[in-house]
PDB file of C-alpha atoms in Angstrom:
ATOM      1  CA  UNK A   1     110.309  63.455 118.606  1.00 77.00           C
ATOM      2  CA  UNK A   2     106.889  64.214 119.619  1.00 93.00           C
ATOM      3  CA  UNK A   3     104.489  66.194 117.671  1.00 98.00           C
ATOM      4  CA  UNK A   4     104.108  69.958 119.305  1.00 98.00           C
ATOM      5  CA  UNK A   5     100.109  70.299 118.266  1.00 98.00           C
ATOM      6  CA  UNK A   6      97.518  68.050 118.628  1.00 98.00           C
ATOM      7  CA  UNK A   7      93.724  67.956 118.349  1.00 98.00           C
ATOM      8  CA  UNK A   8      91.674  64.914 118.967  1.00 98.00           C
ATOM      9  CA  UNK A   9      87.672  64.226 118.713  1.00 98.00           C
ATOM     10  CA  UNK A  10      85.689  62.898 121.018  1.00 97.00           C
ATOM     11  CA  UNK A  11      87.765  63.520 123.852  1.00 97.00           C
ATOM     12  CA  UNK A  12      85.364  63.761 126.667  1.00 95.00           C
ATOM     13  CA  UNK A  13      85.565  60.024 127.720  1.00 93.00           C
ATOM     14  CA  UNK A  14      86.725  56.654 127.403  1.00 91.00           C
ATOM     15  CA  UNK A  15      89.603  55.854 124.628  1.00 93.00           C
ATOM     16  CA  UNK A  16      89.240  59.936 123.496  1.00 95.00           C
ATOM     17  CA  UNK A  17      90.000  60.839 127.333  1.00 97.00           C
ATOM     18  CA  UNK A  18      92.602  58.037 127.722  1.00 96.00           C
ATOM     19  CA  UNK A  19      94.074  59.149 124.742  1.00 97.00           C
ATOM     20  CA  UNK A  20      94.019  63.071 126.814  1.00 98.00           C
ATOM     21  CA  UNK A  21      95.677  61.698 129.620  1.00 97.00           C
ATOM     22  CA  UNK A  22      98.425  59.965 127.743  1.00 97.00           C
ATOM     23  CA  UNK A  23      99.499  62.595 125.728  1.00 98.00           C
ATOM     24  CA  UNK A  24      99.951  65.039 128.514  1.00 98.00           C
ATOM     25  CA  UNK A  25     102.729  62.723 129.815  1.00 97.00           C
ATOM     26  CA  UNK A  26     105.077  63.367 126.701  1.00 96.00           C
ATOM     27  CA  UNK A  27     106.841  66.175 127.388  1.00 90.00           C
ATOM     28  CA  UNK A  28     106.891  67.142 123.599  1.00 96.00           C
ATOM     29  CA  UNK A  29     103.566  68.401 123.307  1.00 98.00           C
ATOM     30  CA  UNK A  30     102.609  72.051 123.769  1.00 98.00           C
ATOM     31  CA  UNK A  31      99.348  72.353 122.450  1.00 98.00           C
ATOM     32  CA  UNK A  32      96.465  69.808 122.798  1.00 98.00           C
ATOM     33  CA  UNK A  33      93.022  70.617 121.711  1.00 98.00           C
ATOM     34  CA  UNK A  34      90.605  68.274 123.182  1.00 98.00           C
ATOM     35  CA  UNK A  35      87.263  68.341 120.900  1.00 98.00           C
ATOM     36  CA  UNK A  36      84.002  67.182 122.278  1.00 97.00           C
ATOM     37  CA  UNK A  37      80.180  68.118 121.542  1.00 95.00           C
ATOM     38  CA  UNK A  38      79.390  68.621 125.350  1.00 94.00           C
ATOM     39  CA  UNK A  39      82.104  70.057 126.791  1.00 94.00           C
ATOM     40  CA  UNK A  40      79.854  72.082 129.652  1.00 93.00           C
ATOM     41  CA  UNK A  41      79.595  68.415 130.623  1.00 94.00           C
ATOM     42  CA  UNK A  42      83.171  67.199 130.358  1.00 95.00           C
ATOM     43  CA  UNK A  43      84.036  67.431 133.863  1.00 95.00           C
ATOM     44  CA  UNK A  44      87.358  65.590 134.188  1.00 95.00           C
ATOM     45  CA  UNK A  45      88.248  67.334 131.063  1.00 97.00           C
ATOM     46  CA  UNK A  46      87.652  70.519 133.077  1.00 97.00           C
ATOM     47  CA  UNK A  47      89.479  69.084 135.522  1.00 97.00           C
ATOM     48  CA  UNK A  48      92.769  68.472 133.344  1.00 97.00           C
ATOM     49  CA  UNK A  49      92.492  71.676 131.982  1.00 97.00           C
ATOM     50  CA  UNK A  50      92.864  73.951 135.218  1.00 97.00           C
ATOM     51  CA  UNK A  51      95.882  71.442 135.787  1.00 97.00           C
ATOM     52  CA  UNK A  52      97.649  71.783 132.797  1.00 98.00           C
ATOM     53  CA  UNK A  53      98.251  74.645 130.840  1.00 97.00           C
ATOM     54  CA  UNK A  54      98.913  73.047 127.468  1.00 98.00           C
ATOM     55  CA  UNK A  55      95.114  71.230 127.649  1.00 98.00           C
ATOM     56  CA  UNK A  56      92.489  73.480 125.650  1.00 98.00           C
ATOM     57  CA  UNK A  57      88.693  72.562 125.120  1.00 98.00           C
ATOM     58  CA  UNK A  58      86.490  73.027 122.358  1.00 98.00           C
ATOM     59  CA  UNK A  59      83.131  72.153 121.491  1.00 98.00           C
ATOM     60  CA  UNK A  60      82.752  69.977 117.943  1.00 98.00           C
ATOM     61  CA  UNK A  61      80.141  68.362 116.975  1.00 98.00           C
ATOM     62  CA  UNK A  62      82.041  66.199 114.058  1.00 98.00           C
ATOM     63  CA  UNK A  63      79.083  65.490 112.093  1.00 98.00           C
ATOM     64  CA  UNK A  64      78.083  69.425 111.250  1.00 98.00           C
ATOM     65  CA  UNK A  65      80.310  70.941 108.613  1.00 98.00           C
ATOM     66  CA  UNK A  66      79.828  74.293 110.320  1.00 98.00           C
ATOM     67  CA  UNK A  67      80.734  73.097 113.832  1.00 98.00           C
ATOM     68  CA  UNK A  68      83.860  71.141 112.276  1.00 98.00           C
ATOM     69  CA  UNK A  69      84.848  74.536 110.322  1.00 98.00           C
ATOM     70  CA  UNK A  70      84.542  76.819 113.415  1.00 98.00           C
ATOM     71  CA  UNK A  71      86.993  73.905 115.254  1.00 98.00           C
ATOM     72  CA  UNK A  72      89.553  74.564 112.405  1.00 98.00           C
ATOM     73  CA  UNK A  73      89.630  78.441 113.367  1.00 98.00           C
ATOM     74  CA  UNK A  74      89.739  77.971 117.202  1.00 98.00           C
ATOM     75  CA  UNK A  75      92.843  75.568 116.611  1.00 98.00           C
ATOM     76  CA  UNK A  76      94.127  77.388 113.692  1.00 98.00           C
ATOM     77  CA  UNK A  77      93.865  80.489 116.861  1.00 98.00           C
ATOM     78  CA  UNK A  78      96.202  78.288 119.505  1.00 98.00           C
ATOM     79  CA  UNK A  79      98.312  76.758 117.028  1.00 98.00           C
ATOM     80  CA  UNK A  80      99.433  79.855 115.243  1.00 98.00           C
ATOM     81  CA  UNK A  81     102.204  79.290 112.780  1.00 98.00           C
ATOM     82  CA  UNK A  82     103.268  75.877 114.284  1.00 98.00           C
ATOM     83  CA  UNK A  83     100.085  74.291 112.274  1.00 98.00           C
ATOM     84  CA  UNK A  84      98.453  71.415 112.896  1.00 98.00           C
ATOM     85  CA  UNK A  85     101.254  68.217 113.833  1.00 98.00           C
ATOM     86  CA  UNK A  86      98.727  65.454 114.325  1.00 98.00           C
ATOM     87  CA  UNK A  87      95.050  64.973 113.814  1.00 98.00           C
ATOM     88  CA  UNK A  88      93.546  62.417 115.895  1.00 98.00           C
ATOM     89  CA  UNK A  89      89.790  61.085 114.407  1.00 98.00           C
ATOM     90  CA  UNK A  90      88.269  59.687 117.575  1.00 97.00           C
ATOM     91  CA  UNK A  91      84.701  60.495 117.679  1.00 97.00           C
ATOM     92  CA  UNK A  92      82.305  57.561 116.943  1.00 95.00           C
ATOM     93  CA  UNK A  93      79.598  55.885 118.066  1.00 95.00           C
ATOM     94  CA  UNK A  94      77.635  52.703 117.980  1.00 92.00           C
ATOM     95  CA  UNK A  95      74.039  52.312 116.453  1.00 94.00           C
ATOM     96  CA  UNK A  96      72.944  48.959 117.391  1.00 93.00           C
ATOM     97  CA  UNK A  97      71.847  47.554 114.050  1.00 94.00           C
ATOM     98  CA  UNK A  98      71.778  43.514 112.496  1.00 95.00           C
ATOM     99  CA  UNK A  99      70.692  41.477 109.971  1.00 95.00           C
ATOM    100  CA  UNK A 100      67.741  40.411 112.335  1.00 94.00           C
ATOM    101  CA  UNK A 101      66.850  44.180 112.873  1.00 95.00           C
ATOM    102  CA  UNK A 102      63.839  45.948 111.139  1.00 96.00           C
ATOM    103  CA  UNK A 103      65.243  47.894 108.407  1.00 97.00           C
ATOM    104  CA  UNK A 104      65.705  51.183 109.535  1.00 97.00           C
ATOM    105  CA  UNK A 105      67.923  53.210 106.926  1.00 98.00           C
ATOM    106  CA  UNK A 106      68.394  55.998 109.298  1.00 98.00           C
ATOM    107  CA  UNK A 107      70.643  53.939 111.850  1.00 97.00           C
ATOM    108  CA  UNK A 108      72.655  52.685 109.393  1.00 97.00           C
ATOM    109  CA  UNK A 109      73.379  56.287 107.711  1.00 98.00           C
ATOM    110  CA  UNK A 110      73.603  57.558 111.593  1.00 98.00           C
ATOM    111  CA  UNK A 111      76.820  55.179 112.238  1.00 97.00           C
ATOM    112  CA  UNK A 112      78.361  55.746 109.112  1.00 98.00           C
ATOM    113  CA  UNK A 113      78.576  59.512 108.989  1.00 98.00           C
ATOM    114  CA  UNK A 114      79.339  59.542 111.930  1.00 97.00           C
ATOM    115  CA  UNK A 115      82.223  57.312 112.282  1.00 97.00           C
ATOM    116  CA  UNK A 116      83.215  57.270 108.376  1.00 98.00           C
ATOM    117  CA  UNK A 117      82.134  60.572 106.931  1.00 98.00           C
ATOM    118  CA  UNK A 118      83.053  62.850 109.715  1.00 98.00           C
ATOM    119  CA  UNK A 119      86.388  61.433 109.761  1.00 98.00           C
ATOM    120  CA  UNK A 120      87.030  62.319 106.262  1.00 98.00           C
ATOM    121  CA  UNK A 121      86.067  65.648 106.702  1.00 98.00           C
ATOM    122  CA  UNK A 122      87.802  66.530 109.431  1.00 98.00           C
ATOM    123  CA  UNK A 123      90.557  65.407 107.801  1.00 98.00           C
ATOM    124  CA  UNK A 124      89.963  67.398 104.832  1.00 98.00           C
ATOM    125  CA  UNK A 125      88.838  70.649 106.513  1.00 98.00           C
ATOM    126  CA  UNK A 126      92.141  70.198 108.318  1.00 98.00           C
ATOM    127  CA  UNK A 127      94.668  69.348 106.133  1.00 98.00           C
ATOM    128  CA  UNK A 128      95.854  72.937 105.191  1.00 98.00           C
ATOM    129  CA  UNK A 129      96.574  73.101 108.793  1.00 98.00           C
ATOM    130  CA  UNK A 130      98.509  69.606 108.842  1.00 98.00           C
ATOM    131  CA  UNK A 131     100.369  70.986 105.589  1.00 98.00           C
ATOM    132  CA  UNK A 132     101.668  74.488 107.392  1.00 98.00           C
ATOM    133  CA  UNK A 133     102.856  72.283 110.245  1.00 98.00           C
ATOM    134  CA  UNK A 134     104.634  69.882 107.139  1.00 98.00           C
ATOM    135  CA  UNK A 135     106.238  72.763 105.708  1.00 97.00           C
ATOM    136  CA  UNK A 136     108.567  73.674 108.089  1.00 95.00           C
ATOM    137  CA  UNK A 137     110.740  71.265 106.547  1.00 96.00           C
ATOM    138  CA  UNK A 138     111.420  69.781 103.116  1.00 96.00           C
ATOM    139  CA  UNK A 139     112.089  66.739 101.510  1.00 96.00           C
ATOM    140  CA  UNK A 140     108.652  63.479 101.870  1.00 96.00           C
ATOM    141  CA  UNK A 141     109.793  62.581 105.501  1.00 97.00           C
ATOM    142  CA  UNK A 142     106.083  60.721 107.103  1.00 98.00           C
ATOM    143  CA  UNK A 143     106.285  61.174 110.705  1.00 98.00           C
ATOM    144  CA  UNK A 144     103.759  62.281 113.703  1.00 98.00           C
ATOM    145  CA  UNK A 145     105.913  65.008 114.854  1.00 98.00           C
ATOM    146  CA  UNK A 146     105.628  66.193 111.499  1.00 98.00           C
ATOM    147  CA  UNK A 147     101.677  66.026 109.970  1.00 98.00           C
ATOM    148  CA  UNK A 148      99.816  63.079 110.824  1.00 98.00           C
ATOM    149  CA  UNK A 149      96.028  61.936 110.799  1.00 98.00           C
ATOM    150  CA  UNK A 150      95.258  58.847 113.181  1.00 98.00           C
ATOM    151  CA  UNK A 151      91.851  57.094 112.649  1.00 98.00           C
ATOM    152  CA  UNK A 152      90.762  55.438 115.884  1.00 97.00           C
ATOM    153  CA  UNK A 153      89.652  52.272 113.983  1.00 96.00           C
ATOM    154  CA  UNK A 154      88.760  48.580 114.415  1.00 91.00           C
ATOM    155  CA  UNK A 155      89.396  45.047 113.787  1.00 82.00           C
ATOM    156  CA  UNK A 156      85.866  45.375 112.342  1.00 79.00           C
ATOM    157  CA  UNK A 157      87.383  47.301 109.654  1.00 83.00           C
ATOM    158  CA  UNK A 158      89.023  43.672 108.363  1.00 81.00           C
ATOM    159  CA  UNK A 159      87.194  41.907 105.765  1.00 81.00           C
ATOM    160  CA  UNK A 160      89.474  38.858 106.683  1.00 80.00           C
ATOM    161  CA  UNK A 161      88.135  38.621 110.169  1.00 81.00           C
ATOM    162  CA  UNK A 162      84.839  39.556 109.986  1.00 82.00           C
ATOM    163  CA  UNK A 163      83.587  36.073 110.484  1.00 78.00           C
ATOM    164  CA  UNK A 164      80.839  36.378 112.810  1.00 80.00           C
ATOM    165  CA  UNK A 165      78.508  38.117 111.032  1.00 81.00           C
ATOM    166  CA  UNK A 166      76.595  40.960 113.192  1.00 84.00           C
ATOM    167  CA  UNK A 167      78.567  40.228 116.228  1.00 78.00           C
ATOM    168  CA  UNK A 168      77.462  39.580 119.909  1.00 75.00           C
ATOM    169  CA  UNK A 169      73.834  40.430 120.227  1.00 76.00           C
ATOM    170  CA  UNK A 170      73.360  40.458 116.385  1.00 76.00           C
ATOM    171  CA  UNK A 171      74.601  44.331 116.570  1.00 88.00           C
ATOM    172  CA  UNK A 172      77.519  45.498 114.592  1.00 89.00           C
ATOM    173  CA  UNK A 173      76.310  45.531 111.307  1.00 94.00           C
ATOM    174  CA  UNK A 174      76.105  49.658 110.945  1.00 95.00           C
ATOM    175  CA  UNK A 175      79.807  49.905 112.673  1.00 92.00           C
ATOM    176  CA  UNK A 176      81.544  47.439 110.316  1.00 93.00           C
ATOM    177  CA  UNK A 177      80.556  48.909 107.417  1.00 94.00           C
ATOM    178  CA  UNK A 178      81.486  52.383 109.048  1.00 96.00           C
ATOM    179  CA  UNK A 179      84.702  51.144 109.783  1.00 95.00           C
ATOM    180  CA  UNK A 180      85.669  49.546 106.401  1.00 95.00           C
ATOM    181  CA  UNK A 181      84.724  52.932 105.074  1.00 96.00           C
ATOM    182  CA  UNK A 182      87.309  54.093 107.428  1.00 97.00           C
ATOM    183  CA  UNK A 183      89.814  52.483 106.337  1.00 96.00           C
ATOM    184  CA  UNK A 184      88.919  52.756 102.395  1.00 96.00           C
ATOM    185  CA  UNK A 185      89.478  56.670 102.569  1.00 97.00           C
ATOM    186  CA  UNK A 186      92.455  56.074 104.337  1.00 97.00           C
ATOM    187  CA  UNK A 187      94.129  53.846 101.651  1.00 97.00           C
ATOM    188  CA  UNK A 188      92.337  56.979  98.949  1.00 98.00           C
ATOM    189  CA  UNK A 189      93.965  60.149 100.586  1.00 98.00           C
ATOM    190  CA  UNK A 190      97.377  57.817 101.404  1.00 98.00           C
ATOM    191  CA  UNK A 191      97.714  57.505  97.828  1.00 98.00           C
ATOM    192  CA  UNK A 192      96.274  61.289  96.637  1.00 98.00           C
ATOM    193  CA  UNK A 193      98.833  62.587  99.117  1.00 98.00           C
ATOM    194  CA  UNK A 194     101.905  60.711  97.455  1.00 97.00           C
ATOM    195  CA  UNK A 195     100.021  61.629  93.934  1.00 97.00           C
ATOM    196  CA  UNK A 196     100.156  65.492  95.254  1.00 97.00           C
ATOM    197  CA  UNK A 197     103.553  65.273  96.851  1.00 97.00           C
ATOM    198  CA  UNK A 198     101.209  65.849 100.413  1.00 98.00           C
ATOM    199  CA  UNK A 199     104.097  64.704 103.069  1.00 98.00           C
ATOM    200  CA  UNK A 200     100.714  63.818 105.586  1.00 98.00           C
ATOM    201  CA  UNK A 201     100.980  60.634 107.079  1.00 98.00           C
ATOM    202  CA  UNK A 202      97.531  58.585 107.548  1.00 98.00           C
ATOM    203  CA  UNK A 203      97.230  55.286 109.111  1.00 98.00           C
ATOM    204  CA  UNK A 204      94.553  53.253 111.299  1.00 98.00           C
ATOM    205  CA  UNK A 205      95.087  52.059 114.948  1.00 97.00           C
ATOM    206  CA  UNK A 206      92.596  49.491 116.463  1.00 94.00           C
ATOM    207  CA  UNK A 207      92.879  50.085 119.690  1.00 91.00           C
ATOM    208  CA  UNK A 208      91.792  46.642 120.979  1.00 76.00           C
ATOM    209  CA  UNK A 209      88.306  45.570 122.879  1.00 65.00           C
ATOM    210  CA  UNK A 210      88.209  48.230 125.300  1.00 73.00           C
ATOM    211  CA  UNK A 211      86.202  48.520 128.660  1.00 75.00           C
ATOM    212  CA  UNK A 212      83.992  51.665 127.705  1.00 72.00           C
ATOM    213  CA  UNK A 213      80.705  52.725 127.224  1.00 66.00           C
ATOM    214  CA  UNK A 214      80.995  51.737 123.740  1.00 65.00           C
ATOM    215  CA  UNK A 215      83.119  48.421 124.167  1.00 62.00           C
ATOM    216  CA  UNK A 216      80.985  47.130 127.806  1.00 65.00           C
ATOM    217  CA  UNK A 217      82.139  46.209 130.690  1.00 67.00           C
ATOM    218  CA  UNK A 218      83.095  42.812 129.512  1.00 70.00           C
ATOM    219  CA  UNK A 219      85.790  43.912 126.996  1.00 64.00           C
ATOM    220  CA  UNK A 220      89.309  42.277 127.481  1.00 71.00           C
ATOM    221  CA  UNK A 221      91.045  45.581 128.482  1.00 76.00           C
ATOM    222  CA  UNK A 222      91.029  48.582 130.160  1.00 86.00           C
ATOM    223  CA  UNK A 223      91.004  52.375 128.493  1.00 90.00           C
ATOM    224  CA  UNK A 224      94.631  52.749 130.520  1.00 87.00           C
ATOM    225  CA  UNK A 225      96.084  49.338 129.287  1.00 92.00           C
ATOM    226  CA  UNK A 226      94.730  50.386 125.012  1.00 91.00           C
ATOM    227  CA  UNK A 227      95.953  54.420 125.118  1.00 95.00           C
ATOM    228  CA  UNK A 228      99.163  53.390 126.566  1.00 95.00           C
ATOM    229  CA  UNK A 229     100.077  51.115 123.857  1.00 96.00           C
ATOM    230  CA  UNK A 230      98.444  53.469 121.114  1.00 96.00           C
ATOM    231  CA  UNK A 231     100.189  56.569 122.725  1.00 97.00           C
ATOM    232  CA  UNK A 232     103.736  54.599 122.481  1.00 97.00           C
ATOM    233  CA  UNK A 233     102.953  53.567 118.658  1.00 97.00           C
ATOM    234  CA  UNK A 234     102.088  57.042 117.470  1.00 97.00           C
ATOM    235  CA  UNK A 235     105.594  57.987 118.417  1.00 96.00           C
ATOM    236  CA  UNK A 236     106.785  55.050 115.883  1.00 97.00           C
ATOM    237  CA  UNK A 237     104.763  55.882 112.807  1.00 98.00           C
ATOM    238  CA  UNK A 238     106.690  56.064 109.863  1.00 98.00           C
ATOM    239  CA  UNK A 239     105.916  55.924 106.243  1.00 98.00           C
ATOM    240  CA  UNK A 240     105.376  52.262 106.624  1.00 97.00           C
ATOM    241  CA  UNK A 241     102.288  52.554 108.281  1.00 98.00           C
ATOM    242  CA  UNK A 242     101.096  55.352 104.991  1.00 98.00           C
ATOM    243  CA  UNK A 243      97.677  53.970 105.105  1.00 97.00           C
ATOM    244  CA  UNK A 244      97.630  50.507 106.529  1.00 96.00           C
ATOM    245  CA  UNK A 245      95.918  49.103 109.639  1.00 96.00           C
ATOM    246  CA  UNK A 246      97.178  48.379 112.753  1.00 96.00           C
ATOM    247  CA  UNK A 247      96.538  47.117 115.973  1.00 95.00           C
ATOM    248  CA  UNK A 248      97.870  49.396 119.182  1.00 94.00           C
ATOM    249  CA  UNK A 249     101.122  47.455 119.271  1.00 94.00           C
ATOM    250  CA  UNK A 250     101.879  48.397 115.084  1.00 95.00           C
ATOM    251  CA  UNK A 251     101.355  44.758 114.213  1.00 95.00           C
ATOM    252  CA  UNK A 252      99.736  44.598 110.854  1.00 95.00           C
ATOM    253  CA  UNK A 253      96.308  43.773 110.729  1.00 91.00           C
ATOM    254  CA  UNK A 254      94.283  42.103 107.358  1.00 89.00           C
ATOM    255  CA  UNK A 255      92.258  44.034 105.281  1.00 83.00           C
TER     256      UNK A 255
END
């Protein structure tokens, strides 16, 4: 089954508007928020939205607590008593930072509250919404179509294969360490969810060097090639994947 609600981050473009695209094709879904902080300026999103009535747009901006709060009443508004089936963190960005950089704390803190912080948030100013959607049926049962938060992660996240340092152009630096953060709350609210008897999946999906404004135009694959795969795993989540990392085809990935 296919979870009814959905609200993703960071929707206006590349894997966030792949990810749009995608999830309009399963026929499950009823409701799907698309959150973005321009969304005057998300034309294709605009676009989507006149051509499918299930598509809604809001404006987030994931790293104010007061934008992210006024997101969880204009989705707790189109949701209604359905709640909140799956959470999708999205949003992030790249601050171009190395060892070989001029220290410059600001970057740094930039990328990770961005992609690390803002994530956890989100997750936490939505989970009463993820637990009314959980509710409508007993028993610990960890499935999408149920409550589910899906980080948009990396294989940057993996201590194991971070072996080249910075990365290409000495650059990376800020983003793996927001991405191991990432995945460290993950593995914390997987485990204070069992602790709290919280049936709200959480899990990590890399989705795979992807040709985007963020990834460059000499990444290995295209937006259409990494949302299709991640789309098709999302319906597969079970409570296997409680707080792991993955990469878009559910193969397990090293921490």
């Amino acid at each position: 089954m296919a979870p009814k609600t959905i609200f993703i981050t960071g929707a206006n473009r590349g894997i966030g508007l792949g990810l749009v695209k995608e999830l309009l094709k399963v026929p499950g879904v009823e409701t799907l928020v698309a959150g973005a902080r321009n969304i005057d300026g998300a034309k294709e999103l605009q676009t989507l939205a006149k051509s499918d009535s299930r598509l809604h747009l809001l404006a987030v901006d994931v790293s104010n607590d007061e934008s992210l709060v006024n997101s969880v009443t204009s989705v707790a508004g189109l949701v209604g008593d359905r709640g909140l089936n799956l959470l999708i963190n999205n949003a992030g960005i790249i601050e171009p930072y190395g060892t070989t950089s001029s220290p410059n704390r600001a970057s740094v803190l930039k990328c990770i509250d961005v992609n690390a912080v803002s994530s956890l948030l989100a997750s936490q100013y939505f989970l009463p919404l993820l637990q009314k959607a959980a509710g409508s049926e007993s028993g610990d049962r960890l499935s999408p179509d149920r409550a589910a938060i899906v980080n948009i992660a990396s294989d940057c996240a993996s201590q194991a294969l971070n072996l080249r340092g910075s990365g290409p152009g000495m650059s990376l630096l800020a983003y793996k360490m927001s991405k191991v953060a990432m995945v460290s709350f993950s593995r914390s609210l997987a485990a204070d969810f069992k602790t709290h008897n919280i049936p709200v999946l959480i899990t990590n999906i890399h989705p795979g060097w992807v040709q985007t404004d963020m990834g460059g135009s000499n990444a290995e694959i295209s937006v259409d090639e990494s949302v299709t795969k991640i789309v098709a795993s999302i319906g597969k989540l079970t409570a296997n994947h409680h707080g792991g990392l993955f990469n878009r085809e559910l193969e397990t990935m090293p921490f």
